[in-house]
PDB file of C-alpha atoms in Angstrom:
ATOM      1  CA  MET A 845     118.911 106.033  85.522  1.00 85.00           C
ATOM      2  CA  ARG A 846     121.899 107.630  84.056  1.00 88.00           C
ATOM      3  CA  LEU A 847     121.427 111.222  82.979  1.00 88.00           C
ATOM      4  CA  ASP A 848     124.889 111.697  81.379  1.00 89.00           C
ATOM      5  CA  HIS A 849     123.579 110.422  77.886  1.00 91.00           C
ATOM      6  CA  TYR A 850     120.625 112.956  77.955  1.00 90.00           C
ATOM      7  CA  ILE A 851     122.793 115.805  78.959  1.00 89.00           C
ATOM      8  CA  GLU A 852     125.437 114.970  76.297  1.00 90.00           C
ATOM      9  CA  THR A 853     122.583 114.727  73.607  1.00 91.00           C
ATOM     10  CA  LEU A 854     121.383 118.194  74.694  1.00 90.00           C
ATOM     11  CA  LYS A 855     124.905 119.712  74.461  1.00 90.00           C
ATOM     12  CA  GLN A 856     125.434 118.133  70.990  1.00 91.00           C
ATOM     13  CA  GLU A 857     122.210 119.699  69.841  1.00 91.00           C
ATOM     14  CA  MET A 858     123.088 123.186  71.194  1.00 90.00           C
ATOM     15  CA  LEU A 859     126.595 122.926  69.680  1.00 90.00           C
ATOM     16  CA  SER A 860     125.212 121.986  66.269  1.00 91.00           C
ATOM     17  CA  THR A 861     122.866 124.882  66.407  1.00 91.00           C
ATOM     18  CA  ALA A 862     125.544 127.288  67.490  1.00 90.00           C
ATOM     19  CA  GLU A 863     127.797 126.354  64.633  1.00 90.00           C
ATOM     20  CA  ILE A 864     125.353 128.090  62.247  1.00 91.00           C
ATOM     21  CA  GLY A 865     126.579 131.406  63.746  1.00 89.00           C
ATOM     22  CA  GLY A 866     130.212 130.590  63.055  1.00 91.00           C
ATOM     23  CA  GLU A 867     133.325 129.459  64.842  1.00 90.00           C
ATOM     24  CA  ALA A 868     133.205 132.295  67.431  1.00 91.00           C
ATOM     25  CA  MET A 869     129.478 131.513  68.391  1.00 91.00           C
ATOM     26  CA  ALA A 870     130.284 127.668  68.696  1.00 88.00           C
ATOM     27  CA  ASP A 871     133.239 128.532  71.076  1.00 90.00           C
ATOM     28  CA  THR A 872     131.040 130.762  73.218  1.00 91.00           C
ATOM     29  CA  ALA A 873     128.288 128.086  73.231  1.00 90.00           C
ATOM     30  CA  GLU A 874     130.687 125.488  74.392  1.00 88.00           C
ATOM     31  CA  LYS A 875     131.864 127.524  77.266  1.00 88.00           C
ATOM     32  CA  LEU A 876     128.250 128.216  78.308  1.00 89.00           C
ATOM     33  CA  LEU A 877     127.262 124.677  78.004  1.00 88.00           C
ATOM     34  CA  ALA A 878     129.997 123.582  80.527  1.00 83.00           C
ATOM     35  CA  SER A 879     128.498 125.835  83.112  1.00 85.00           C
ATOM     36  CA  LEU A 880     124.935 124.844  82.310  1.00 88.00           C
ATOM     37  CA  GLU A 881     125.449 121.005  83.023  1.00 87.00           C
ATOM     38  CA  SER A 882     124.600 121.182  86.768  1.00 86.00           C
ATOM     39  CA  SER A 883     121.574 123.389  86.046  1.00 89.00           C
ATOM     40  CA  THR A 884     120.389 120.864  83.350  1.00 89.00           C
ATOM     41  CA  ARG A 885     120.918 117.918  85.614  1.00 88.00           C
ATOM     42  CA  LEU A 886     118.913 119.761  88.443  1.00 88.00           C
ATOM     43  CA  ALA A 887     116.099 120.550  85.927  1.00 91.00           C
ATOM     44  CA  LEU A 888     115.905 116.966  84.783  1.00 91.00           C
ATOM     45  CA  LEU A 889     115.739 115.706  88.364  1.00 90.00           C
ATOM     46  CA  GLU A 890     112.909 118.140  89.214  1.00 91.00           C
ATOM     47  CA  ALA A 891     111.011 116.966  86.134  1.00 91.00           C
ATOM     48  CA  LEU A 892     111.534 113.239  87.064  1.00 91.00           C
ATOM     49  CA  SER A 893     110.442 114.039  90.596  1.00 89.00           C
ATOM     50  CA  ALA A 894     107.311 115.728  89.521  1.00 90.00           C
ATOM     51  CA  ALA A 895     106.564 112.785  87.246  1.00 90.00           C
ATOM     52  CA  ALA A 896     107.062 110.326  90.103  1.00 87.00           C
ATOM     53  CA  ALA A 897     104.686 112.377  92.289  1.00 86.00           C
ATOM     54  CA  GLU A 898     102.029 112.369  89.571  1.00 87.00           C
ATOM     55  CA  ILE A 899     102.412 108.643  89.069  1.00 86.00           C
ATOM     56  CA  THR A 900     102.159 108.102  92.844  1.00 83.00           C
ATOM     57  CA  SER A 901      98.866 110.032  92.936  1.00 81.00           C
ATOM     58  CA  GLU A 902      97.429 107.922  90.291  1.00 80.00           C
ATOM     59  CA  LEU A 903      98.551 104.535  91.691  1.00 79.00           C
ATOM     60  CA  ALA A 904      97.973 105.169  95.380  1.00 73.00           C
ATOM     61  CA  PRO A 905      98.668 103.369  97.777  1.00 76.00           C
ATOM     62  CA  THR A 906     101.695 102.295  95.510  1.00 80.00           C
ATOM     63  CA  THR A 907     104.314 104.871  95.675  1.00 84.00           C
ATOM     64  CA  VAL A 908     107.067 105.827  93.291  1.00 85.00           C
ATOM     65  CA  GLU A 909     110.120 107.867  94.649  1.00 87.00           C
ATOM     66  CA  VAL A 910     113.222 109.310  93.164  1.00 87.00           C
ATOM     67  CA  LYS A 911     116.392 108.987  95.147  1.00 87.00           C
ATOM     68  CA  LEU A 912     119.863 110.253  94.108  1.00 84.00           C
ATOM     69  CA  GLN A 913     122.619 107.739  93.723  1.00 84.00           C
ATOM     70  CA  GLY A 914     125.639 109.840  93.267  1.00 85.00           C
ATOM     71  CA  ARG A 915     124.648 112.347  90.584  1.00 84.00           C
ATOM     72  CA  ASP A 916     121.921 110.049  88.966  1.00 87.00           C
ATOM     73  CA  PRO A 917     118.426 109.308  89.950  1.00 89.00           C
ATOM     74  CA  GLU A 918     117.073 105.954  91.026  1.00 89.00           C
ATOM     75  CA  PHE A 919     113.326 105.158  91.104  1.00 87.00           C
ATOM     76  CA  ILE A 920     112.032 103.302  94.118  1.00 86.00           C
ATOM     77  CA  VAL A 921     108.690 101.735  93.676  1.00 86.00           C
ATOM     78  CA  ASP A 922     106.803 100.506  96.724  1.00 83.00           C
ATOM     79  CA  VAL A 923     103.863  98.349  95.786  1.00 80.00           C
ATOM     80  CA  ALA A 924     101.445  98.005  98.535  1.00 69.00           C
ATOM     81  CA  PRO A 925      99.878  94.513  98.918  1.00 66.00           C
ATOM     82  CA  PRO A 926      96.287  94.073  98.370  1.00 60.00           C
ATOM     83  CA  VAL A 927      94.213  94.177 101.646  1.00 53.00           C
ATOM     84  CA  PRO A 928      91.980  91.182 102.163  1.00 53.00           C
ATOM     85  CA  ILE A 929      88.375  91.699 103.348  1.00 50.00           C
ATOM     86  CA  VAL A 930      88.070  90.205 106.785  1.00 49.00           C
ATOM     87  CA  ASP A 931      85.669  91.573 109.369  1.00 48.00           C
ATOM     88  CA  GLU A 932      84.821  90.091 112.688  1.00 49.00           C
ATOM     89  CA  GLY A 933      81.852  87.928 112.733  1.00 47.00           C
ATOM     90  CA  TYR A 934      82.008  86.758 109.118  1.00 46.00           C
ATOM     91  CA  PRO A 935      84.017  84.022 107.500  1.00 48.00           C
ATOM     92  CA  GLN A 936      85.820  85.700 104.478  1.00 49.00           C
ATOM     93  CA  GLU A 937      84.005  83.696 101.878  1.00 50.00           C
ATOM     94  CA  SER A 938      80.550  84.559 103.232  1.00 49.00           C
ATOM     95  CA  HIS A 939      81.152  88.152 104.200  1.00 49.00           C
ATOM     96  CA  PRO A 940      78.607  90.370 102.456  1.00 51.00           C
ATOM     97  CA  TYR A 941      81.224  92.576 101.052  1.00 49.00           C
ATOM     98  CA  ALA A 942      83.582  89.894  99.974  1.00 50.00           C
ATOM     99  CA  SER A 943      84.442  89.929  96.322  1.00 47.00           C
ATOM    100  CA  ALA A 944      83.035  87.460  93.847  1.00 46.00           C
ATOM    101  CA  SER A 945      86.574  85.848  93.524  1.00 44.00           C
ATOM    102  CA  ALA A 946      86.608  85.396  97.398  1.00 46.00           C
ATOM    103  CA  LYS A 947      83.492  83.354  97.456  1.00 45.00           C
ATOM    104  CA  ALA A 948      83.625  79.687  96.761  1.00 43.00           C
ATOM    105  CA  SER A 949      81.116  77.618  94.979  1.00 43.00           C
ATOM    106  CA  ALA A 950      80.615  74.069  93.929  1.00 45.00           C
ATOM    107  CA  ASP A 951      80.991  74.966  90.155  1.00 47.00           C
ATOM    108  CA  PRO A 952      84.680  75.414  89.247  1.00 44.00           C
ATOM    109  CA  GLU A 953      83.625  76.868  85.755  1.00 46.00           C
ATOM    110  CA  ALA A 954      81.479  79.563  87.585  1.00 47.00           C
ATOM    111  CA  ASP A 955      84.488  80.350  89.859  1.00 46.00           C
ATOM    112  CA  ALA A 956      86.760  80.851  86.751  1.00 44.00           C
ATOM    113  CA  GLU A 957      84.287  83.276  85.276  1.00 46.00           C
ATOM    114  CA  GLU A 958      83.902  85.286  88.624  1.00 53.00           C
ATOM    115  CA  ALA A 959      87.679  85.405  89.475  1.00 51.00           C
ATOM    116  CA  ASP A 960      88.125  88.911  87.975  1.00 61.00           C
ATOM    117  CA  ASP A 961      91.461  90.680  88.408  1.00 69.00           C
ATOM    118  CA  LEU A 962      91.026  93.828  90.551  1.00 72.00           C
ATOM    119  CA  VAL A 963      91.356  97.174  88.641  1.00 75.00           C
ATOM    120  CA  ARG A 964      91.763 100.680  89.866  1.00 76.00           C
ATOM    121  CA  THR A 965      89.508 103.533  88.951  1.00 79.00           C
ATOM    122  CA  THR A 966      89.318 107.226  89.859  1.00 81.00           C
ATOM    123  CA  LEU A 967      85.873 108.213  91.065  1.00 81.00           C
ATOM    124  CA  ARG A 968      85.184 112.106  91.631  1.00 84.00           C
ATOM    125  CA  LEU A 969      82.420 112.699  94.151  1.00 82.00           C
ATOM    126  CA  PRO A 970      80.912 115.893  95.757  1.00 87.00           C
ATOM    127  CA  GLU A 971      82.391 116.361  99.217  1.00 87.00           C
ATOM    128  CA  SER A 972      78.993 115.914 101.026  1.00 88.00           C
ATOM    129  CA  LEU A 973      78.415 112.549  99.289  1.00 89.00           C
ATOM    130  CA  LYS A 974      81.953 111.436 100.162  1.00 88.00           C
ATOM    131  CA  ARG A 975      81.321 112.294 103.800  1.00 89.00           C
ATOM    132  CA  ARG A 976      77.942 110.289 103.753  1.00 91.00           C
ATOM    133  CA  ILE A 977      79.739 107.287 102.182  1.00 90.00           C
ATOM    134  CA  ASP A 978      82.614 107.473 104.892  1.00 88.00           C
ATOM    135  CA  GLU A 979      79.966 107.531 107.630  1.00 90.00           C
ATOM    136  CA  ALA A 980      78.039 104.561 106.182  1.00 89.00           C
ATOM    137  CA  ALA A 981      81.253 102.473 105.707  1.00 86.00           C
ATOM    138  CA  SER A 982      82.282 103.307 109.234  1.00 86.00           C
ATOM    139  CA  ARG A 983      78.942 102.420 110.740  1.00 88.00           C
ATOM    140  CA  GLU A 984      79.097  98.995 108.974  1.00 86.00           C
ATOM    141  CA  GLY A 985      82.702  98.492 110.058  1.00 83.00           C
ATOM    142  CA  VAL A 986      84.235  98.188 106.507  1.00 81.00           C
ATOM    143  CA  SER A 987      86.404 100.178 104.228  1.00 83.00           C
ATOM    144  CA  VAL A 988      85.031 102.707 101.832  1.00 83.00           C
ATOM    145  CA  ASN A 989      86.252 100.492  98.940  1.00 84.00           C
ATOM    146  CA  SER A 990      84.387  97.499 100.286  1.00 82.00           C
ATOM    147  CA  TRP A 991      81.340  99.641 100.807  1.00 84.00           C
ATOM    148  CA  LEU A 992      81.345 101.032  97.361  1.00 87.00           C
ATOM    149  CA  THR A 993      81.889  97.675  95.747  1.00 84.00           C
ATOM    150  CA  HIS A 994      78.934  96.268  97.705  1.00 85.00           C
ATOM    151  CA  ALA A 995      76.806  99.222  96.723  1.00 86.00           C
ATOM    152  CA  ALA A 996      77.663  98.755  93.047  1.00 85.00           C
ATOM    153  CA  LEU A 997      77.136  95.067  93.048  1.00 83.00           C
ATOM    154  CA  SER A 998      73.754  95.556  94.801  1.00 82.00           C
ATOM    155  CA  SER A 999      72.613  98.087  92.266  1.00 81.00           C
ATOM    156  CA  LEU A1000      73.627  95.800  89.409  1.00 81.00           C
ATOM    157  CA  GLU A1001      71.848  92.841  90.935  1.00 77.00           C
ATOM    158  CA  ARG A1002      68.547  94.743  91.236  1.00 72.00           C
ATOM    159  CA  PRO A1003      65.945  94.398  88.423  1.00 67.00           C
ATOM    160  CA  PRO A1004      65.950  97.474  86.053  1.00 63.00           C
ATOM    161  CA  ALA A1005      63.318 100.025  86.886  1.00 59.00           C
ATOM    162  CA  SER A1006      61.569  99.280  83.522  1.00 55.00           C
ATOM    163  CA  ASP A1007      60.790  95.872  84.765  1.00 49.00           C
ATOM    164  CA  GLN A1008      58.725  97.342  87.565  1.00 50.00           C
ATOM    165  CA  ALA A1009      56.440  98.857  84.926  1.00 48.00           C
ATOM    166  CA  TYR A1010      53.340  99.984  86.957  1.00 49.00           C
ATOM    167  CA  LYS A1011      53.331 100.585  90.659  1.00 50.00           C
ATOM    168  CA  LYS A1012      50.668 102.078  92.540  1.00 48.00           C
ATOM    169  CA  GLY A1013      51.638 104.606  95.119  1.00 49.00           C
ATOM    170  CA  SER A1014      49.532 107.098  97.028  1.00 51.00           C
ATOM    171  CA  GLN A1015      47.196 108.416  94.408  1.00 55.00           C
ATOM    172  CA  ARG A1016      49.564 108.093  91.434  1.00 55.00           C
ATOM    173  CA  TYR A1017      50.966 105.665  89.002  1.00 53.00           C
ATOM    174  CA  VAL A1018      54.786 105.351  88.332  1.00 55.00           C
ATOM    175  CA  GLY A1019      55.961 103.664  85.241  1.00 58.00           C
ATOM    176  CA  TRP A1020      56.702 104.161  81.524  1.00 57.00           C
ATOM    177  CA  ALA A1021      54.684 104.277  78.383  1.00 50.00           C
TER     178      ALA A1021
END
């Protein structure tokens, strides 16, 4: 990415503004701008580096880095490949945490409907709940992502609580009216 164009545009805007004060102010502005070029370039690089860090935090494990090539920045994007779900003892398609697209069926139309693209989402959890999820995933020998995916699918596949209208439990009835 070439910064020269952006720096030159900034210089022209500053000179145009200085011309309002007359020729003497325009001459002074031109002298000041020559010494500010390196500071401007550094400020732009810092802004680009901060943006790359913010983008990286949103796209983890993909990373975005800013490297200098001469006097201009270059973006390096390292896209992490998706990790397949494979645990010992389970063929991938029958693993309890395998995604719907990893499971094969005899119906090709059903497969086409189930083959969703993966999406990334951010989930904010209390620290205590995060620890419990980490422990549960570790006990089952799967990643936290796999464990959460399975938990979400299990929850969605259960009948809604309203379908279990009246249950008798020790001396009380649970349900809705």
